[in-house]
mmCIF file of C-alpha atoms in Angstrom:
data_model
loop_
_atom_site.group_PDB
_atom_site.id
_atom_site.type_symbol
_atom_site.label_atom_id
_atom_site.label_comp_id
_atom_site.label_asym_id
_atom_site.label_seq_id
_atom_site.Cartn_x
_atom_site.Cartn_y
_atom_site.Cartn_z
ATOM 1 C CA MET A 1 111.746 115.312 112.685
ATOM 2 C CA ASN A 2 112.233 114.627 116.383
ATOM 3 C CA ARG A 3 111.600 110.895 116.417
ATOM 4 C CA TYR A 4 115.026 110.125 117.798
ATOM 5 C CA GLU A 5 116.043 113.206 119.661
ATOM 6 C CA GLY A 6 119.433 112.861 121.262
ATOM 7 C CA GLN A 7 122.188 110.865 119.595
ATOM 8 C CA PHE A 8 122.718 107.158 119.806
ATOM 9 C CA GLU A 9 125.991 105.381 120.145
ATOM 10 C CA SER A 10 126.213 101.748 119.026
ATOM 11 C CA ASN A 11 126.249 100.569 122.596
ATOM 12 C CA ASP A 12 122.877 102.325 123.185
ATOM 13 C CA PHE A 13 121.128 99.755 120.994
ATOM 14 C CA PRO A 14 118.010 98.966 123.016
ATOM 15 C CA GLU A 15 118.552 95.224 123.267
ATOM 16 C CA SER A 16 116.165 95.006 126.147
ATOM 17 C CA ILE A 17 113.130 96.123 124.155
ATOM 18 C CA ALA A 18 113.902 94.590 120.758
ATOM 19 C CA PRO A 19 111.733 91.510 120.000
ATOM 20 C CA LEU A 20 113.287 88.034 120.558
ATOM 21 C CA GLU A 21 113.111 85.243 118.100
ATOM 22 C CA VAL A 22 112.778 81.852 119.845
ATOM 23 C CA GLU A 23 113.165 78.923 117.501
ATOM 24 C CA GLN A 24 114.092 75.305 117.307
ATOM 25 C CA LYS A 25 114.980 73.557 114.117
ATOM 26 C CA TYR A 26 114.482 69.775 113.456
ATOM 27 C CA ARG A 27 115.786 67.615 110.648
ATOM 28 C CA VAL A 28 113.159 65.323 109.083
ATOM 29 C CA GLU A 29 113.168 62.697 106.348
ATOM 30 C CA SER A 30 109.981 64.151 104.866
ATOM 31 C CA HIS A 31 107.262 66.617 105.905
ATOM 32 C CA GLU A 32 104.444 64.115 105.570
ATOM 33 C CA ALA A 33 104.013 63.025 109.263
ATOM 34 C CA VAL A 34 104.310 66.551 110.612
ATOM 35 C CA LEU A 35 101.801 67.811 108.051
ATOM 36 C CA LYS A 36 99.242 65.222 109.295
ATOM 37 C CA CYS A 37 99.827 66.285 112.878
ATOM 38 C CA LEU A 38 99.372 69.989 111.989
ATOM 39 C CA GLN A 39 96.132 69.264 110.183
ATOM 40 C CA ALA A 40 94.886 67.193 113.140
ATOM 41 C CA MET A 41 95.754 70.094 115.449
ATOM 42 C CA LYS A 42 93.749 72.537 113.216
ATOM 43 C CA ALA A 43 96.771 74.620 112.303
ATOM 44 C CA ILE A 44 96.167 77.431 109.809
ATOM 45 C CA GLU A 45 98.201 77.294 106.613
ATOM 46 C CA LEU A 46 99.832 80.485 105.389
ATOM 47 C CA PRO A 47 100.913 81.229 101.748
ATOM 48 C CA VAL A 48 103.841 79.190 100.505
ATOM 49 C CA GLU A 49 107.048 81.244 100.052
ATOM 50 C CA THR A 50 110.085 80.814 97.881
ATOM 51 C CA GLN A 51 112.857 82.501 99.820
ATOM 52 C CA CYS A 52 116.355 83.433 98.813
ATOM 53 C CA ASP A 53 118.476 84.624 101.761
ATOM 54 C CA ILE A 54 121.621 86.582 100.956
ATOM 55 C CA TYR A 55 123.778 86.314 104.079
ATOM 56 C CA LEU A 56 126.328 89.052 104.517
ATOM 57 C CA ARG A 57 129.731 89.128 106.189
ATOM 58 C CA HIS A 58 130.547 92.135 108.328
ATOM 59 C CA PRO A 59 133.524 94.350 107.192
ATOM 60 C CA CYS A 60 135.321 93.969 110.497
ATOM 61 C CA ARG A 61 133.405 91.591 112.809
ATOM 62 C CA ASP A 62 133.321 87.788 112.563
ATOM 63 C CA PHE A 63 129.666 86.809 112.746
ATOM 64 C CA ALA A 64 130.639 83.170 113.067
ATOM 65 C CA THR A 65 132.285 84.104 116.374
ATOM 66 C CA THR A 66 129.716 86.598 117.654
ATOM 67 C CA GLY A 67 126.740 84.460 116.627
ATOM 68 C CA GLU A 68 125.061 87.399 114.821
ATOM 69 C CA ALA A 69 123.524 87.282 111.336
ATOM 70 C CA PHE A 70 122.659 89.899 108.791
ATOM 71 C CA ARG A 71 120.794 89.071 105.554
ATOM 72 C CA ILE A 72 118.621 90.313 102.770
ATOM 73 C CA ARG A 73 115.722 87.906 102.186
ATOM 74 C CA GLN A 74 113.934 87.944 98.802
ATOM 75 C CA VAL A 75 110.469 86.532 99.100
ATOM 76 C CA ASN A 76 108.586 86.206 95.835
ATOM 77 C CA ASP A 77 108.577 89.900 94.655
ATOM 78 C CA SER A 78 109.389 91.575 97.901
ATOM 79 C CA ALA A 79 112.352 91.748 100.303
ATOM 80 C CA VAL A 80 113.187 92.221 103.938
ATOM 81 C CA VAL A 81 116.430 92.791 105.774
ATOM 82 C CA THR A 82 117.043 90.990 109.080
ATOM 83 C CA TYR A 83 119.572 91.432 111.846
ATOM 84 C CA LYS A 84 119.909 88.702 114.438
ATOM 85 C CA GLY A 85 121.845 89.253 117.608
ATOM 86 C CA ALA A 86 124.059 86.728 119.483
ATOM 87 C CA ARG A 87 122.339 83.737 121.006
ATOM 88 C CA LEU A 88 121.033 84.312 124.482
ATOM 89 C CA PRO A 89 121.025 81.718 127.271
ATOM 90 C CA GLY A 90 118.161 79.175 127.351
ATOM 91 C CA ILE A 91 117.059 75.708 126.361
ATOM 92 C CA VAL A 92 115.920 76.829 122.896
ATOM 93 C CA LYS A 93 117.800 79.151 120.419
ATOM 94 C CA THR A 94 116.786 82.725 121.363
ATOM 95 C CA ARG A 95 118.086 85.969 119.980
ATOM 96 C CA VAL A 96 117.190 89.568 119.268
ATOM 97 C CA GLU A 97 115.684 89.947 115.848
ATOM 98 C CA THR A 98 115.068 93.151 114.000
ATOM 99 C CA GLU A 99 113.400 92.799 110.617
ATOM 100 C CA VAL A 100 112.565 95.626 108.226
ATOM 101 C CA ALA A 101 110.694 95.531 104.986
ATOM 102 C CA LEU A 102 112.369 97.125 101.977
ATOM 103 C CA ALA A 103 110.579 99.514 99.689
ATOM 104 C CA ASP A 104 109.465 97.916 96.442
ATOM 105 C CA LYS A 105 112.402 96.760 94.190
ATOM 106 C CA THR A 106 115.146 98.366 96.309
ATOM 107 C CA ASP A 107 116.988 95.197 97.321
ATOM 108 C CA GLY A 108 119.477 95.547 94.507
ATOM 109 C CA GLU A 109 120.346 99.137 95.531
ATOM 110 C CA TRP A 110 120.676 98.002 99.133
ATOM 111 C CA LEU A 111 123.029 95.276 98.171
ATOM 112 C CA GLN A 112 125.088 97.849 96.235
ATOM 113 C CA ILE A 113 125.262 100.135 99.273
ATOM 114 C CA LEU A 114 126.208 97.315 101.664
ATOM 115 C CA LEU A 115 128.946 96.072 99.346
ATOM 116 C CA ALA A 116 130.303 99.625 99.027
ATOM 117 C CA LEU A 117 130.382 99.757 102.884
ATOM 118 C CA GLY A 118 132.564 96.625 102.948
ATOM 119 C CA PHE A 119 129.990 93.878 103.590
ATOM 120 C CA CYS A 120 130.290 90.937 101.298
ATOM 121 C CA GLU A 121 128.260 87.889 100.538
ATOM 122 C CA ALA A 122 128.812 84.818 102.668
ATOM 123 C CA ALA A 123 126.295 82.550 100.881
ATOM 124 C CA ARG A 124 122.800 82.328 99.520
ATOM 125 C CA VAL A 125 120.317 79.987 101.147
ATOM 126 C CA ARG A 126 117.385 79.064 98.892
ATOM 127 C CA LYS A 127 114.354 77.299 100.208
ATOM 128 C CA ARG A 128 110.663 76.601 99.760
ATOM 129 C CA ARG A 129 108.770 77.338 102.947
ATOM 130 C CA ARG A 130 105.288 76.080 103.773
ATOM 131 C CA SER A 131 104.123 77.740 107.060
ATOM 132 C CA PHE A 132 101.409 77.065 109.593
ATOM 133 C CA ARG A 133 100.143 79.197 112.451
ATOM 134 C CA ILE A 134 99.158 77.189 115.468
ATOM 135 C CA SER A 135 97.758 78.028 118.892
ATOM 136 C CA PHE A 136 99.317 75.875 121.536
ATOM 137 C CA ARG A 137 98.746 76.341 125.226
ATOM 138 C CA THR A 138 98.564 80.123 125.681
ATOM 139 C CA GLU A 139 100.717 81.159 122.702
ATOM 140 C CA THR A 140 100.717 81.263 118.923
ATOM 141 C CA PHE A 141 103.596 79.599 117.126
ATOM 142 C CA THR A 142 104.676 79.414 113.525
ATOM 143 C CA VAL A 143 105.698 76.009 112.198
ATOM 144 C CA ALA A 144 107.662 76.133 108.965
ATOM 145 C CA LEU A 145 108.169 73.101 106.651
ATOM 146 C CA ASP A 146 111.347 73.973 104.857
ATOM 147 C CA THR A 147 112.835 72.316 101.793
ATOM 148 C CA VAL A 148 116.321 73.816 101.601
ATOM 149 C CA GLU A 149 118.431 73.613 98.408
ATOM 150 C CA SER A 150 121.427 71.353 98.985
ATOM 151 C CA LEU A 151 120.437 70.642 102.624
ATOM 152 C CA GLY A 152 117.130 68.796 102.655
ATOM 153 C CA SER A 153 113.962 68.906 104.709
ATOM 154 C CA PHE A 154 113.498 70.656 108.089
ATOM 155 C CA ILE A 155 110.872 71.784 110.518
ATOM 156 C CA GLU A 156 111.205 75.099 112.381
ATOM 157 C CA ILE A 157 109.035 75.986 115.367
ATOM 158 C CA GLU A 158 109.173 79.653 116.109
ATOM 159 C CA ALA A 159 107.695 82.384 118.281
ATOM 160 C CA ILE A 160 108.461 86.129 118.454
ATOM 161 C CA VAL A 161 108.535 87.215 122.083
ATOM 162 C CA THR A 162 108.243 90.853 123.183
ATOM 163 C CA ASP A 163 107.482 90.195 126.881
ATOM 164 C CA ARG A 164 110.692 88.738 128.298
ATOM 165 C CA SER A 165 109.035 87.482 131.453
ATOM 166 C CA SER A 166 107.250 84.808 129.366
ATOM 167 C CA LEU A 167 110.437 83.683 127.668
ATOM 168 C CA SER A 168 111.298 80.570 129.571
ATOM 169 C CA ARG A 169 107.651 79.347 129.443
ATOM 170 C CA ILE A 170 107.599 79.763 125.674
ATOM 171 C CA GLN A 171 110.919 77.942 125.270
ATOM 172 C CA LYS A 172 109.368 74.980 127.170
ATOM 173 C CA ASP A 173 106.189 75.202 125.050
ATOM 174 C CA ILE A 174 108.271 74.869 121.879
ATOM 175 C CA LEU A 175 109.867 71.654 123.133
ATOM 176 C CA GLU A 176 106.443 70.308 124.062
ATOM 177 C CA LEU A 177 104.986 71.289 120.745
ATOM 178 C CA ALA A 178 107.845 69.445 119.013
ATOM 179 C CA LYS A 179 106.877 66.290 120.883
ATOM 180 C CA GLN A 180 103.270 66.656 119.716
ATOM 181 C CA LEU A 181 104.551 67.049 116.160
ATOM 182 C CA GLN A 182 106.692 63.924 116.700
ATOM 183 C CA VAL A 183 109.932 65.581 115.678
ATOM 184 C CA ASP A 184 113.070 64.936 117.754
ATOM 185 C CA GLN A 185 116.209 65.306 115.605
ATOM 186 C CA VAL A 186 117.277 68.791 116.789
ATOM 187 C CA GLU A 187 119.527 70.654 114.284
ATOM 188 C CA PRO A 188 121.310 73.394 116.342
ATOM 189 C CA ARG A 189 123.077 74.862 113.276
ATOM 190 C CA SER A 190 121.614 77.570 111.091
ATOM 191 C CA TYR A 191 121.072 76.866 107.395
ATOM 192 C CA LEU A 192 123.910 79.241 106.652
ATOM 193 C CA ARG A 193 126.359 77.341 108.940
ATOM 194 C CA GLN A 194 125.311 74.009 107.485
ATOM 195 C CA LEU A 195 125.793 75.290 103.950
ATOM 196 C CA LEU A 196 129.202 76.812 104.693
ATOM 197 C CA GLU A 197 130.303 73.538 106.337
ATOM 198 C CA GLN A 198 129.116 71.621 103.290
ATOM 199 C CA LEU A 199 130.967 73.965 100.931
ATOM 200 C CA GLN A 200 134.120 73.545 102.981
ATOM 201 C CA ARG A 201 133.819 69.719 102.979
ATOM 202 C CA ASN A 202 133.365 69.712 99.187
ATOM 203 C CA SER A 203 136.249 72.079 98.454
ATOM 204 C CA MET B 1 115.010 84.947 92.565
ATOM 205 C CA ASN B 2 117.786 85.206 90.008
ATOM 206 C CA ARG B 3 118.193 88.929 89.958
ATOM 207 C CA TYR B 4 121.802 88.791 91.176
ATOM 208 C CA GLU B 5 123.013 85.409 90.095
ATOM 209 C CA GLY B 6 126.617 84.779 91.134
ATOM 210 C CA GLN B 7 128.044 86.239 94.275
ATOM 211 C CA PHE B 8 129.454 89.662 94.738
ATOM 212 C CA GLU B 9 132.479 90.609 96.770
ATOM 213 C CA SER B 10 132.831 94.153 98.040
ATOM 214 C CA ASN B 11 135.363 94.989 95.401
ATOM 215 C CA ASP B 12 132.878 94.023 92.690
ATOM 216 C CA PHE B 13 130.818 97.171 93.475
ATOM 217 C CA PRO B 14 129.969 98.430 89.991
ATOM 218 C CA GLU B 15 131.416 101.878 90.471
ATOM 219 C CA SER B 16 131.512 102.420 86.765
ATOM 220 C CA ILE B 17 127.751 102.206 86.294
ATOM 221 C CA ALA B 18 126.585 103.846 89.542
ATOM 222 C CA PRO B 19 125.209 107.405 89.013
ATOM 223 C CA LEU B 20 127.504 110.301 89.878
ATOM 224 C CA GLU B 21 126.532 113.311 91.919
ATOM 225 C CA VAL B 22 128.172 116.474 90.615
ATOM 226 C CA GLU B 23 127.677 119.494 92.894
ATOM 227 C CA GLN B 24 129.086 122.790 93.953
ATOM 228 C CA LYS B 25 128.157 124.528 97.188
ATOM 229 C CA TYR B 26 128.307 128.340 97.652
ATOM 230 C CA ARG B 27 127.984 130.386 100.843
ATOM 231 C CA VAL B 28 125.589 133.363 100.580
ATOM 232 C CA GLU B 29 124.454 136.096 102.911
ATOM 233 C CA SER B 30 120.857 135.580 101.916
ATOM 234 C CA HIS B 31 118.932 133.754 99.188
ATOM 235 C CA GLU B 32 117.196 136.870 97.875
ATOM 236 C CA ALA B 33 119.502 137.721 94.903
ATOM 237 C CA VAL B 34 119.728 134.096 93.726
ATOM 238 C CA LEU B 35 115.940 133.759 93.975
ATOM 239 C CA LYS B 36 115.539 136.708 91.619
ATOM 240 C CA CYS B 37 117.947 135.236 89.098
ATOM 241 C CA LEU B 38 116.161 131.858 89.198
ATOM 242 C CA GLN B 39 112.816 133.466 88.608
ATOM 243 C CA ALA B 40 114.168 135.571 85.742
ATOM 244 C CA MET B 41 115.600 132.315 84.259
ATOM 245 C CA LYS B 42 112.173 130.605 84.510
ATOM 246 C CA ALA B 43 113.328 127.953 86.965
ATOM 247 C CA ILE B 44 110.634 125.642 88.239
ATOM 248 C CA GLU B 45 110.142 125.532 91.993
ATOM 249 C CA LEU B 46 109.868 122.164 93.752
ATOM 250 C CA PRO B 47 108.159 121.505 97.082
ATOM 251 C CA VAL B 48 109.959 122.890 100.089
ATOM 252 C CA GLU B 49 111.552 120.207 102.293
ATOM 253 C CA THR B 50 112.544 120.083 105.916
ATOM 254 C CA GLN B 51 115.401 117.583 106.085
ATOM 255 C CA CYS B 52 117.168 115.976 108.946
ATOM 256 C CA ASP B 53 120.301 114.034 107.913
ATOM 257 C CA ILE B 54 121.631 111.475 110.364
ATOM 258 C CA TYR B 55 125.245 110.892 109.334
ATOM 259 C CA LEU B 56 126.760 107.607 110.413
ATOM 260 C CA ARG B 57 130.292 106.627 111.280
ATOM 261 C CA HIS B 58 131.483 103.312 109.838
ATOM 262 C CA PRO B 59 132.442 100.629 112.415
ATOM 263 C CA CYS B 60 135.999 100.231 111.053
ATOM 264 C CA ARG B 61 136.562 102.783 108.284
ATOM 265 C CA ASP B 62 137.282 106.510 108.728
ATOM 266 C CA PHE B 63 134.901 108.273 106.317
ATOM 267 C CA ALA B 64 136.741 111.572 107.045
ATOM 268 C CA THR B 65 139.829 109.942 105.431
ATOM 269 C CA THR B 66 138.147 108.075 102.641
ATOM 270 C CA GLY B 67 135.769 110.922 101.730
ATOM 271 C CA GLU B 68 132.748 108.686 101.814
ATOM 272 C CA ALA B 69 129.434 109.451 103.513
ATOM 273 C CA PHE B 70 126.524 107.331 104.729
ATOM 274 C CA ARG B 71 123.334 108.833 106.053
ATOM 275 C CA ILE B 72 119.631 108.469 106.756
ATOM 276 C CA ARG B 73 117.711 111.501 105.563
ATOM 277 C CA GLN B 74 114.276 112.165 107.037
ATOM 278 C CA VAL B 75 112.232 114.343 104.731
ATOM 279 C CA ASN B 76 108.894 115.362 106.059
ATOM 280 C CA ASP B 77 107.243 111.933 106.665
ATOM 281 C CA SER B 78 109.463 109.788 104.506
ATOM 282 C CA ALA B 79 113.129 108.730 104.597
ATOM 283 C CA VAL B 80 115.950 107.758 102.232
ATOM 284 C CA VAL B 81 119.360 106.280 102.816
ATOM 285 C CA THR B 82 122.297 107.585 100.841
ATOM 286 C CA TYR B 83 125.805 106.312 100.263
ATOM 287 C CA LYS B 84 128.330 108.666 98.690
ATOM 288 C CA GLY B 85 131.667 107.403 97.452
ATOM 289 C CA ALA B 86 135.043 109.096 97.611
ATOM 290 C CA ARG B 87 135.516 112.334 95.601
ATOM 291 C CA LEU B 88 136.600 111.742 92.043
ATOM 292 C CA PRO B 89 139.015 114.087 90.165
ATOM 293 C CA GLY B 90 137.545 117.177 88.542
ATOM 294 C CA ILE B 91 136.892 120.888 88.863
ATOM 295 C CA VAL B 92 133.611 120.331 90.724
ATOM 296 C CA LYS B 93 132.910 117.866 93.602
ATOM 297 C CA THR B 94 131.896 114.611 91.908
ATOM 298 C CA ARG B 95 131.218 111.240 93.479
ATOM 299 C CA VAL B 96 129.238 108.026 93.224
ATOM 300 C CA GLU B 97 125.832 108.365 94.861
ATOM 301 C CA THR B 98 123.456 105.518 95.614
ATOM 302 C CA GLU B 99 120.196 106.540 97.168
ATOM 303 C CA VAL B 100 117.397 104.244 98.196
ATOM 304 C CA ALA B 101 113.953 105.087 99.574
ATOM 305 C CA LEU B 102 112.934 103.354 102.799
ATOM 306 C CA ALA B 103 109.618 101.697 103.252
ATOM 307 C CA ASP B 104 107.125 103.787 105.215
ATOM 308 C CA LYS B 105 108.153 104.398 108.851
ATOM 309 C CA THR B 106 111.078 102.002 108.817
ATOM 310 C CA ASP B 107 113.860 104.550 109.451
ATOM 311 C CA GLY B 108 113.811 103.833 113.206
ATOM 312 C CA GLU B 109 114.277 100.079 112.640
ATOM 313 C CA TRP B 110 117.038 100.771 110.108
ATOM 314 C CA LEU B 111 118.846 102.983 112.627
ATOM 315 C CA GLN B 112 118.515 100.185 115.201
ATOM 316 C CA ILE B 113 119.976 97.640 112.807
ATOM 317 C CA LEU B 114 122.840 99.904 111.757
ATOM 318 C CA LEU B 115 123.718 100.696 115.415
ATOM 319 C CA ALA B 116 123.667 96.966 116.170
ATOM 320 C CA LEU B 117 126.147 96.471 113.311
ATOM 321 C CA GLY B 118 128.538 98.967 114.860
ATOM 322 C CA PHE B 119 127.680 102.163 112.992
ATOM 323 C CA CYS B 120 127.178 105.189 115.209
ATOM 324 C CA GLU B 121 125.926 108.675 114.747
ATOM 325 C CA ALA B 122 128.442 111.298 113.679
ATOM 326 C CA ALA B 123 126.013 114.248 113.740
ATOM 327 C CA ARG B 124 122.594 115.408 112.559
ATOM 328 C CA VAL B 125 122.340 118.138 109.971
ATOM 329 C CA ARG B 126 118.997 119.924 109.942
ATOM 330 C CA LYS B 127 118.001 122.226 107.144
ATOM 331 C CA ARG B 128 115.127 123.806 105.217
ATOM 332 C CA ARG B 129 115.654 123.303 101.455
ATOM 333 C CA ARG B 130 113.895 125.291 98.727
ATOM 334 C CA SER B 131 114.711 123.683 95.375
ATOM 335 C CA PHE B 132 114.432 124.689 91.744
ATOM 336 C CA ARG B 133 114.800 122.725 88.598
ATOM 337 C CA ILE B 134 116.475 124.649 85.771
ATOM 338 C CA SER B 135 117.388 123.851 82.191
ATOM 339 C CA PHE B 136 120.745 125.347 81.341
ATOM 340 C CA ARG B 137 122.580 124.731 78.071
ATOM 341 C CA THR B 138 121.803 121.100 77.261
ATOM 342 C CA GLU B 139 121.259 119.808 80.856
ATOM 343 C CA THR B 140 118.864 120.017 83.742
ATOM 344 C CA PHE B 141 120.195 121.128 87.132
ATOM 345 C CA THR B 142 118.831 121.358 90.607
ATOM 346 C CA VAL B 143 119.546 124.508 92.507
ATOM 347 C CA ALA B 144 118.894 124.200 96.300
ATOM 348 C CA LEU B 145 118.545 127.225 98.575
ATOM 349 C CA ASP B 146 119.521 125.763 101.948
ATOM 350 C CA THR B 147 119.093 127.253 105.360
ATOM 351 C CA VAL B 148 121.148 125.031 107.628
ATOM 352 C CA GLU B 149 120.776 125.003 111.419
ATOM 353 C CA SER B 150 123.872 126.431 113.069
ATOM 354 C CA LEU B 151 125.595 127.029 109.727
ATOM 355 C CA GLY B 152 123.624 129.628 107.732
ATOM 356 C CA SER B 153 122.582 130.078 104.109
ATOM 357 C CA PHE B 154 123.940 128.213 101.121
ATOM 358 C CA ILE B 155 123.303 127.474 97.462
ATOM 359 C CA GLU B 156 123.920 124.059 95.993
ATOM 360 C CA ILE B 157 123.960 123.472 92.232
ATOM 361 C CA GLU B 158 123.705 119.771 91.411
ATOM 362 C CA ALA B 159 123.326 117.332 88.547
ATOM 363 C CA ILE B 160 123.094 113.582 88.613
ATOM 364 C CA VAL B 161 125.186 112.131 85.785
ATOM 365 C CA THR B 162 124.770 108.639 84.413
ATOM 366 C CA ASP B 163 126.694 109.102 81.138
ATOM 367 C CA ARG B 164 130.337 109.578 82.149
ATOM 368 C CA SER B 165 131.395 110.964 78.788
ATOM 369 C CA SER B 166 129.405 114.164 79.559
ATOM 370 C CA LEU B 167 130.945 114.606 82.995
ATOM 371 C CA SER B 168 133.557 117.273 82.275
ATOM 372 C CA ARG B 169 131.038 119.317 80.180
ATOM 373 C CA ILE B 170 128.518 119.226 83.088
ATOM 374 C CA GLN B 171 131.167 120.251 85.599
ATOM 375 C CA LYS B 172 131.905 123.371 83.423
ATOM 376 C CA ASP B 173 128.174 124.081 83.062
ATOM 377 C CA ILE B 174 127.805 124.168 86.854
ATOM 378 C CA LEU B 175 130.490 126.788 87.121
ATOM 379 C CA GLU B 176 128.921 128.826 84.366
ATOM 380 C CA LEU B 177 125.451 128.518 85.958
ATOM 381 C CA ALA B 178 126.939 129.757 89.241
ATOM 382 C CA LYS B 179 128.195 132.876 87.422
ATOM 383 C CA GLN B 180 124.730 133.548 86.038
ATOM 384 C CA LEU B 181 123.282 133.173 89.558
ATOM 385 C CA GLN B 182 125.944 135.594 90.752
ATOM 386 C CA VAL B 183 127.340 133.333 93.506
ATOM 387 C CA ASP B 184 131.082 132.976 93.897
ATOM 388 C CA GLN B 185 131.974 132.075 97.459
ATOM 389 C CA VAL B 186 132.680 128.363 97.003
ATOM 390 C CA GLU B 187 132.341 126.211 100.102
ATOM 391 C CA PRO B 188 134.225 122.980 99.469
ATOM 392 C CA ARG B 189 133.314 121.371 102.827
ATOM 393 C CA SER B 190 130.155 119.250 103.335
ATOM 394 C CA TYR B 191 127.610 120.433 105.910
ATOM 395 C CA LEU B 192 128.684 117.515 108.056
ATOM 396 C CA ARG B 193 132.307 118.585 107.959
ATOM 397 C CA GLN B 194 131.419 122.182 108.756
ATOM 398 C CA LEU B 195 129.241 121.107 111.684
ATOM 399 C CA LEU B 196 131.889 118.761 113.148
ATOM 400 C CA GLU B 197 134.551 121.525 112.840
ATOM 401 C CA GLN B 198 132.218 123.958 114.598
ATOM 402 C CA LEU B 199 131.520 121.460 117.367
ATOM 403 C CA GLN B 200 135.256 120.954 117.808
ATOM 404 C CA ARG B 201 135.978 124.712 117.953
ATOM 405 C CA ASN B 202 133.215 125.133 120.605
ATOM 406 C CA SER B 203 134.272 122.215 122.741
#
């Protein structure tokens, strides 16, 4: 019962120890060329996932301004909740990420609770994700080949970093790995941002 | 992926179908007399629980004014999150309750996420709860014998109601069951409220 003795305030959130997500997204015409590169580099394929991300608006904080994100991700029959902090400085998108698996079939109840607390849905991002694990230089990266409903095809190169002293090296590795995969059309916007901009244009 | 087709706004929260918690709390000197009554009435004892409730403040809503509550409850080695809505009219405390089990050992990550979202701890209520299930008239009730740290001994009589047409009957049953258990010192305040008032008096 004493796992968190002492009381936390919101500004005690231990940013400095939370894992960082370092990722770069690239727009591609198709996944074909990248797929050939990954196979040549002996990348290991992971199970394909159909993901539906329910992005939530905060009851009193504008995530578009703070750069944070909060979502429920449904993956096949399971679900996870993810909080992403504001973007940190660096040559590649880097932010605190806390992800927590939900107990079986509780995503509906969680959505109910979050709505009751004043969160509301911003949008749903639906995609098919084919992922590969690849060792490159001294690190392991995940390369995702995403086909996103209404948005098209993308590549994401990602690493989760717990040791902050290796951060700038890993950011450089990601850019170098992108070169090897022959992708160069950086897409700095999140899928959510792209989708909201598209909805706005079409309205 | 189509479990919640269409998008919800916070005011779409389906209050009318969420289960209601109907409960009355009584202050007692000791549990001894009630325990004898329960045994005479053939109540079924449930496993004893040691509970630690971490009550959270909302980032921009005053739960003390709205009457809502939001907490993480650690019970032995597991945890649940509970949202309770504002009190509804009636002779016994009645409110919407949505409770969701957390996946194994994820309460720490949930607390991190909620703190990052601007929630903060209001207080922790620690208690030992001995519970009994009892059939009374046409319903089943839970009677909890609580020993609450810093507050003392209490009895809670509770039912979870999904069919709202039986609500007023069940509220009356609870008062009648209290008579049978020979408890009469109603405590309208939650444990959280009592604890915060005590902290204020002592500061």
